[in-house]
Every structure is written in structure tokens, then in C-alpha cells.
Amino acid sequence: MKQKIGIIGAGASGLITAYFASQNPHNEVHIFEKQNKIGRKVSATGNGRCNLTNMNMGSEHYHCSDIQFVTKVLQSFSLQDTLDFFHSIGIITTTLENGKVYPASLQASTVVKVFEHELLHNNVQIHTSRKIESLQPVHNGFTITTAGKEEHFFHKVILACGSCAYGSLGASRDGYELAQSLGHTIIEPFPALLPLNIANKQLHTLQGIRWDCTLSVVVGNTVVQQVTDEVLFTAYGISGPAALGISRAVNEAVLLNKDVYIQCNIFPYYDIHTLHSLFDQLLSHPKKSLEFALYGIMNNKMPRVFLSMAGIPYDWPAVESCHNIDAIISAFTSAMLYPGKPRPFTEAVVAAGGVDVQEVNPATMESQLHKGLFITGELLDVDGDSGGYNLQFAWSTGAIAGKNA
Ligand SMILES: Cc1cc2nc3c(=O)[nH]c(=O)nc-3n(C[C@H](O)[C@H](O)[C@H](O)COP(=O)(O)OP(=O)(O)OC[C@H]3O[C@@H](n4cnc5c(N)ncnc54)[C@H](O)[C@@H]3O)c2cc1C
């Protein structure tokens, strides 16, 4: 008799689990997906191009209560294993900016189509529009029940339901609830890799401007993170890669009621001496206001906003401002932005938090509480930086589970 394997969730980690589990001829593999298509989130990744991993791989790009867990996972199914795997199923990869790896087609949909082909070819039974509502341990395995009250027995079950980030692609709390129903601990999720609300109202008038900045997250008196990249100013705060990059650290501090602000430097590529001489020159003009004098070096909406936030009158005559040059420069290099409450999960690329990794064996992804239950991907209390790290974690955990199930 064949060993029956049931996978709940046909996203990144579920698809690769199914692939590896189906390599063993003694397994009969079924994958259940509540949406009417497999891999919907995968199809949307990397702006439709699927940034599937990163050549600069390492646990320092991840966040988890036990970072050793991530290190072990990345050793068991590494970056090279991932690249070899994609090549073996006919997906050639290409490396673009900052080590980001994509399929050569630059189409995320290609990745999902190739997975579908491989799974069907390996006799995996794909059940779409099947939401799993309950998971019960029974003798020698588990029974899973769909929303339509179909019951299925499996010797082994893989929970690959993902997180609750980005509900428009089907994400929900299902995975946490199913894991919790079997006694697993859930570290309360919070949204990461998303835009930030900023309380300074003046900043909102910069809506639509894109500008490279250095953003430093200051918690207490300590800089805990610094990112230099593009900021997109919005009607509520900041978006763009720099804002997304610091969002996890900011939201975590806000939710823990810590004293946090973001220091914003709109001149990340100038050293202070160069800035001094440029400002000296700009402010020496006898007929200009301070605001107007600064139009020559930044977007013309910026002087008023940053000077007001620093309490400096923007309509001062430029020449009279010269004696205050340090404070004026600092208004643009050390602006203090105060984060508001986190924006919703619907806008988050990933969720921090999830199933406590202390309860999962990193060598196999098997639950420490239930033999035969495996947990993969973003459902676990692991989230990565932007740049291919979250998909890599899904591929690694899925492959490990598929080989060990
Ligand atoms: C817009 C966007 C862009 C992204 N871009 C990138 C990127 O370029 N690079 C990168 O590394 N990461 C990216 N990510 C993150 C990455 O997509 C996820 O980390 C990854 O898909 C997680 O894989 P997973 O298998 O854990 O979950 P998912 O891929 O989310 O799959 C979970 C699946 O389980 C299904 N499911 C849930 N509950 C049930 C249930 N009860 N019954 C049946 N099925 C269920 C869901 O419908 C879903 O299909 C992006 C995320 C988003 C939202």
C-alpha cells in the first residue's frame, strides 16, 4: 500500500513539497488549494517577475526568534540546491540588481506553469477550490476535512498555508488556526515589508515625490537599522524600497510601545563638508527667501516641508539664515519622522511571526508535537528581507519537508 501524503496549500512551499514527495514512488501525493488556481501569490511575486532567491544568501537576512533554525534550514537545502533544482525542471535563472535571481523568462507565471506540469507528470493529485477547515490526528495519520465536508485520510500532512499577509491573493489566518488546533504556539503575526504611516502631517504634502534618502530607525537612543534607497512620499507617509526595508523594525517597535522615530536624510550621497559649501553658496544670494534659495538643490516642495518640521521659518531672507546654517542643513539630514500605527496586513508583502520554530525540527520540518505533521514556509515564525529571501525560505522548507515526508 502506498503512503498517502496530503499537502494543505499550493503556494511556493506546498508546490516544491509536492514535487519532492512525488519523487518517491511509494508515495501518493495530494495537494489542496482553497483558491481556484495554484500558486496565486507566487504569480504576483517580484512585480510579476518572481524574484525567486538571492545570490547573497545567509541567515543575517532573516528574522526569527531562533536564527539557528534558519541557518540549519539554509544548510539543508541551500541556494545552490535551489538553483540546481530550478535548472533541473527546466527553469534557467538570471541574476539582476543586488544579487536578485529571477527566472530567465522574467515571468512568475512560467514558474507556476512549470510546477503544475511537473506535479501532473509525477501523478500528484491537485485539488483546487478545496479549503481545508479541520485537521484531526487519528491512528497512524490524520483526517482532513474540506469546507464542503469531504474527509480524506493521510499518513502524513504538510501545513503549507502561508501567512495572513496580502489577503487579496488568498492569504488568511487559516494556517495559524489549523496549527493551533493541534497544540502549536503562534507568535502573534504583524505586518512587514509594507508602507509606513507617518504622523508628521507636513510630510504628506510631498505625496508623489520619489527621492533617495537614508532612513535610520532610532529606538530609544540607538540606531537599530539604516537603509539608503528610494523613498516614495505618499498621502499618509512613506513607501518605496527604503520604507519597506525598515518597516519591520519600525512596526515591531511601535507594537511594543517603544520610543521610536525615523531619522531621514535627503542627501545620502553628499558628505557634510560638501553640503556646507553648497548651502553657503545657495544662501549667499541677497534677494532670495530661504525656501527659494534651496530650490536649486532639491525638489521645490521639500524646503518648506523640512524647514517647517524643524521649526525654521522658510520665508527668512536667505542671507540672514547663513548664521544658522548647521540647523538648516540638519533639517534635511536629520529630520525626525514619527511612525503611526502599522498599515494593514492587506498591504504587507510578508507577515512576521507565526508557528514557533522551537516546535519544529529544522532537519525535517516535522512537528515536534505530532509525528507525521510537517510545517513549511511563511506560516513559520520566520520572515526575510526583501530581495528573494522569503521565496528561498519557502523553497528550502518545502524541499526539506517533501524529501522527509
Ligand atoms: C505581492 C507580493 C510580492 C512578493 N514578492 C516576492 C518576491 O519577489 N520574492 C520573495 O522572495 N518573496 C516575495 N513575496 C513573499 C512570498 O511570496 C511568500 O513569502 C511565499 O509565497 C510564501 O510561501 P508559502 O508557501 O509559505 O505561502 P503561499 O505562497 O502564500 O501559499 C499558501 C497557499 O495556501 C493556500 N491556503 C491557505 N489556507 C488554506 C486552506 N485552509 N486550505 C487550502 N489552501 C489554503 C493559500 O491560498 C495559498 O495558495 C511576495 C509576496 C507578495 C504578497
Tab-separated table of N, CA, C and O and ligand atoms in Angstrom, residues 8-14 32-35 39-42 44-46 50-52 130-133 160-163 165-166 169-170 172 174-175 178 348-350 376-379 387-392 394, ligand 1:
chain	number	residue	atom	x	y	z
A	8	ILE	N	-1.492	20.864	2.456
A	8	ILE	CA	-2.532	21.898	2.537
A	8	ILE	C	-1.920	23.222	2.117
A	8	ILE	O	-1.112	23.813	2.842
A	9	GLY	N	-2.298	23.696	0.923
A	9	GLY	CA	-1.770	24.954	0.397
A	9	GLY	C	-0.861	24.728	-0.797
A	9	GLY	O	0.171	24.077	-0.675
A	10	ALA	N	-1.286	25.243	-1.971
A	10	ALA	CA	-0.462	25.094	-3.180
A	10	ALA	C	0.193	26.419	-3.521
A	10	ALA	O	-0.014	27.005	-4.582
A	11	GLY	N	0.979	26.921	-2.553
A	11	GLY	CA	1.803	28.103	-2.796
A	11	GLY	C	3.238	27.655	-2.992
A	11	GLY	O	3.495	26.475	-3.299
A	12	ALA	N	4.184	28.589	-2.780
A	12	ALA	CA	5.584	28.276	-3.058
A	12	ALA	C	6.045	27.019	-2.316
A	12	ALA	O	6.574	26.080	-2.928
A	13	SER	N	5.839	26.976	-1.000
A	13	SER	CA	6.395	25.842	-0.252
A	13	SER	C	5.618	24.557	-0.495
A	13	SER	O	6.202	23.473	-0.550
A	14	GLY	N	4.287	24.667	-0.686
A	14	GLY	CA	3.486	23.467	-0.950
A	14	GLY	C	3.836	22.833	-2.287
A	14	GLY	O	3.909	21.597	-2.413
A	32	PHE	N	-3.958	20.315	-1.732
A	32	PHE	CA	-5.252	21.002	-1.626
A	32	PHE	C	-5.030	22.507	-1.631
A	32	PHE	O	-4.205	23.008	-0.865
A	33	GLU	N	-5.786	23.194	-2.460
A	33	GLU	CA	-5.661	24.649	-2.545
A	33	GLU	C	-7.057	25.252	-2.474
A	33	GLU	O	-7.955	24.835	-3.201
A	34	LYS	N	-7.235	26.230	-1.583
A	34	LYS	CA	-8.584	26.786	-1.418
A	34	LYS	C	-8.988	27.707	-2.571
A	34	LYS	O	-10.169	27.896	-2.833
A	35	GLN	N	-7.993	28.278	-3.256
A	35	GLN	CA	-8.335	29.162	-4.375
A	35	GLN	C	-8.553	28.299	-5.637
A	35	GLN	O	-8.242	27.118	-5.644
A	39	GLY	N	-0.692	28.485	-6.790
A	39	GLY	CA	0.409	29.460	-6.878
A	39	GLY	C	0.019	30.893	-7.187
A	39	GLY	O	0.769	31.598	-7.865
A	40	ARG	N	-1.101	31.349	-6.655
A	40	ARG	CA	-1.513	32.727	-6.995
A	40	ARG	C	-0.525	33.761	-6.466
A	40	ARG	O	-0.225	34.738	-7.135
A	41	LYS	N	-0.056	33.561	-5.219
A	41	LYS	CA	0.887	34.556	-4.675
A	41	LYS	C	2.216	34.492	-5.432
A	41	LYS	O	2.802	35.517	-5.756
A	42	VAL	N	2.644	33.270	-5.742
A	42	VAL	CA	3.907	33.132	-6.493
A	42	VAL	C	3.815	33.902	-7.809
A	42	VAL	O	4.747	34.597	-8.215
A	44	ALA	N	2.362	36.550	-8.409
A	44	ALA	CA	2.403	38.009	-8.214
A	44	ALA	C	3.761	38.484	-7.698
A	44	ALA	O	3.986	39.678	-7.556
A	45	THR	N	4.662	37.536	-7.404
A	45	THR	CA	5.919	37.954	-6.759
A	45	THR	C	6.805	38.745	-7.718
A	45	THR	O	6.718	38.601	-8.944
A	46	GLY	N	7.659	39.562	-7.091
A	46	GLY	CA	8.643	40.333	-7.867
A	46	GLY	C	8.007	41.156	-8.966
A	46	GLY	O	8.534	41.200	-10.078
A	50	CYS	N	8.922	37.309	-10.335
A	50	CYS	CA	9.351	36.243	-9.430
A	50	CYS	C	10.835	36.324	-9.059
A	50	CYS	O	11.682	35.644	-9.640
A	51	ASN	N	11.101	37.139	-8.071
A	51	ASN	CA	12.461	37.218	-7.528
A	51	ASN	C	12.633	36.007	-6.614
A	51	ASN	O	12.340	36.048	-5.435
A	52	LEU	N	13.098	34.894	-7.217
A	52	LEU	CA	12.967	33.610	-6.525
A	52	LEU	C	14.042	33.297	-5.495
A	52	LEU	O	13.860	32.424	-4.656
A	130	ARG	N	-10.560	23.840	-2.749
A	130	ARG	CA	-10.778	22.960	-1.588
A	130	ARG	C	-10.139	23.629	-0.372
A	130	ARG	O	-8.918	23.567	-0.175
A	131	LYS	N	-10.992	24.281	0.402
A	131	LYS	CA	-10.487	24.905	1.629
A	131	LYS	C	-10.493	23.869	2.749
A	131	LYS	O	-11.533	23.252	3.012
A	132	ILE	N	-9.348	23.673	3.378
A	132	ILE	CA	-9.307	22.704	4.484
A	132	ILE	C	-9.720	23.420	5.769
A	132	ILE	O	-9.117	24.438	6.138
A	133	GLU	N	-10.736	22.871	6.401
A	133	GLU	CA	-11.260	23.533	7.606
A	133	GLU	C	-10.804	22.881	8.896
A	133	GLU	O	-10.758	23.544	9.924
A	160	ALA	N	1.112	23.984	4.620
A	160	ALA	CA	1.855	24.950	3.791
A	160	ALA	C	0.923	26.099	3.419
A	160	ALA	O	0.867	26.525	2.270
A	161	CYS	N	0.180	26.579	4.427
A	161	CYS	CA	-0.896	27.557	4.177
A	161	CYS	C	-0.424	28.993	4.080
A	161	CYS	O	-1.240	29.888	3.844
A	162	GLY	N	0.866	29.265	4.293
A	162	GLY	CA	1.348	30.641	4.208
A	162	GLY	C	0.870	31.476	5.380
A	162	GLY	O	0.342	30.967	6.376
A	163	SER	N	1.080	32.784	5.252
A	163	SER	CA	0.760	33.713	6.340
A	163	SER	C	-0.534	34.464	6.021
A	163	SER	O	-1.213	34.155	5.053
A	165	ALA	N	-0.545	37.651	5.233
A	165	ALA	CA	-0.199	38.891	4.526
A	165	ALA	C	-0.737	38.892	3.102
A	165	ALA	O	-0.571	37.924	2.375
A	166	TYR	N	-1.383	39.974	2.710
A	166	TYR	CA	-1.841	40.211	1.338
A	166	TYR	C	-3.074	39.365	1.002
A	166	TYR	O	-3.041	38.470	0.142
A	169	LEU	N	-4.599	38.037	-2.346
A	169	LEU	CA	-4.082	36.851	-3.041
A	169	LEU	C	-4.432	35.587	-2.260
A	169	LEU	O	-3.804	34.551	-2.419
A	170	GLY	N	-5.424	35.679	-1.389
A	170	GLY	CA	-5.950	34.492	-0.710
A	170	GLY	C	-5.399	34.248	0.681
A	170	GLY	O	-5.787	33.280	1.334
A	172	SER	N	-4.777	34.253	4.611
A	172	SER	CA	-5.714	34.346	5.740
A	172	SER	C	-5.033	33.767	6.977
A	172	SER	O	-3.862	33.366	6.930
A	174	ASP	N	-5.892	30.970	8.274
A	174	ASP	CA	-6.200	29.530	8.296
A	174	ASP	C	-5.063	28.675	8.852
A	174	ASP	O	-5.280	27.783	9.668
A	175	GLY	N	-3.852	28.958	8.363
A	175	GLY	CA	-2.708	28.122	8.753
A	175	GLY	C	-2.456	28.191	10.244
A	175	GLY	O	-2.200	27.169	10.894
A	178	LEU	N	-5.190	26.171	12.017
A	178	LEU	CA	-5.014	24.717	11.902
A	178	LEU	C	-3.855	24.248	12.795
A	178	LEU	O	-3.970	23.240	13.498
A	348	ALA	N	0.804	44.204	3.277
A	348	ALA	CA	2.109	43.657	3.673
A	348	ALA	C	2.559	42.558	2.725
A	348	ALA	O	1.787	41.657	2.386
A	349	VAL	N	3.823	42.620	2.320
A	349	VAL	CA	4.374	41.566	1.459
A	349	VAL	C	4.576	40.281	2.270
A	349	VAL	O	4.368	39.187	1.763
A	350	VAL	N	4.954	40.423	3.523
A	350	VAL	CA	5.074	39.241	4.396
A	350	VAL	C	4.534	39.548	5.792
A	350	VAL	O	4.340	40.709	6.151
A	376	THR	N	5.710	24.284	6.819
A	376	THR	CA	6.665	24.916	5.899
A	376	THR	C	6.336	26.388	5.655
A	376	THR	O	5.228	26.852	5.914
A	377	GLY	N	7.315	27.105	5.099
A	377	GLY	CA	7.100	28.428	4.520
A	377	GLY	C	6.798	29.528	5.523
A	377	GLY	O	7.207	29.494	6.687
A	378	GLU	N	6.038	30.492	5.035
A	378	GLU	CA	5.803	31.718	5.810
A	378	GLU	C	4.881	31.512	7.004
A	378	GLU	O	4.748	32.393	7.852
A	379	LEU	N	4.254	30.364	7.071
A	379	LEU	CA	3.439	30.032	8.242
A	379	LEU	C	4.316	29.968	9.500
A	379	LEU	O	3.841	30.196	10.618
A	387	GLY	N	13.992	40.882	-1.475
A	387	GLY	CA	15.110	40.548	-2.359
A	387	GLY	C	15.212	39.077	-2.698
A	387	GLY	O	16.265	38.617	-3.128
A	388	GLY	N	14.141	38.304	-2.456
A	388	GLY	CA	14.148	36.882	-2.817
A	388	GLY	C	14.280	35.970	-1.608
A	388	GLY	O	14.261	34.738	-1.732
A	389	TYR	N	14.437	36.551	-0.416
A	389	TYR	CA	14.699	35.745	0.786
A	389	TYR	C	13.462	34.970	1.260
A	389	TYR	O	13.585	33.879	1.809
A	390	ASN	N	12.284	35.533	1.054
A	390	ASN	CA	11.088	34.826	1.535
A	390	ASN	C	10.769	33.623	0.660
A	390	ASN	O	10.424	32.554	1.166
A	391	LEU	N	10.933	33.778	-0.649
A	391	LEU	CA	10.723	32.602	-1.506
A	391	LEU	C	11.793	31.545	-1.229
A	391	LEU	O	11.503	30.356	-1.186
A	392	GLN	N	13.038	31.984	-1.003
A	392	GLN	CA	14.086	30.986	-0.709
A	392	GLN	C	13.710	30.156	0.521
A	392	GLN	O	13.897	28.938	0.534
A	394	ALA	N	10.733	29.536	1.574
A	394	ALA	CA	9.637	28.633	1.187
A	394	ALA	C	10.183	27.437	0.404
A	394	ALA	O	9.798	26.284	0.652
B	1	LIG	C1	2.782	40.985	-3.740
B	1	LIG	C2	3.861	40.081	-3.201
B	1	LIG	C3	5.090	40.013	-3.837
B	1	LIG	C4	6.094	39.188	-3.325
B	1	LIG	N1	7.286	39.130	-3.996
B	1	LIG	C5	8.270	38.336	-3.508
B	1	LIG	C6	9.489	38.186	-4.229
B	1	LIG	O1	9.660	38.717	-5.337
B	1	LIG	N2	10.461	37.417	-3.672
B	1	LIG	C7	10.288	36.753	-2.479
B	1	LIG	O2	11.191	36.091	-2.023
B	1	LIG	N3	9.113	36.827	-1.821
B	1	LIG	C8	8.105	37.576	-2.309
B	1	LIG	N4	6.906	37.630	-1.648
B	1	LIG	C9	6.707	36.747	-0.458
B	1	LIG	C10	6.470	35.292	-0.925
B	1	LIG	O3	5.527	35.296	-1.961
B	1	LIG	C11	5.985	34.420	0.232
B	1	LIG	O4	6.879	34.504	1.301
B	1	LIG	C12	5.844	32.951	-0.201
B	1	LIG	O5	4.906	32.831	-1.252
B	1	LIG	C13	5.408	32.086	0.985
B	1	LIG	O6	5.203	30.778	0.538
B	1	LIG	P1	4.203	29.833	1.325
B	1	LIG	O7	4.172	28.542	0.618
B	1	LIG	O8	4.535	29.825	2.752
B	1	LIG	O9	2.790	30.572	1.223
B	1	LIG	P2	1.938	30.990	-0.060
B	1	LIG	O10	2.791	31.090	-1.257
B	1	LIG	O11	1.164	32.159	0.377
B	1	LIG	O12	0.953	29.753	-0.255
B	1	LIG	C14	-0.010	29.363	0.690
B	1	LIG	C15	-1.176	28.754	-0.057
B	1	LIG	O13	-2.030	28.084	0.873
B	1	LIG	C16	-3.362	28.301	0.489
B	1	LIG	N5	-4.210	28.078	1.660
B	1	LIG	C17	-4.253	28.831	2.795
B	1	LIG	N6	-5.151	28.315	3.662
B	1	LIG	C18	-5.684	27.210	3.063
B	1	LIG	C19	-6.683	26.260	3.458
B	1	LIG	N7	-7.321	26.359	4.626
B	1	LIG	N8	-6.975	25.267	2.605
B	1	LIG	C20	-6.357	25.159	1.397
B	1	LIG	N9	-5.432	26.038	0.968
B	1	LIG	C21	-5.077	27.057	1.796
B	1	LIG	C22	-3.344	29.747	0.006
B	1	LIG	O14	-4.450	30.037	-0.808
B	1	LIG	C23	-2.032	29.800	-0.748
B	1	LIG	O15	-2.162	29.475	-2.109
B	1	LIG	C24	5.875	38.414	-2.152
B	1	LIG	C25	4.632	38.490	-1.522
B	1	LIG	C26	3.635	39.301	-2.033
B	1	LIG	C27	2.296	39.366	-1.334
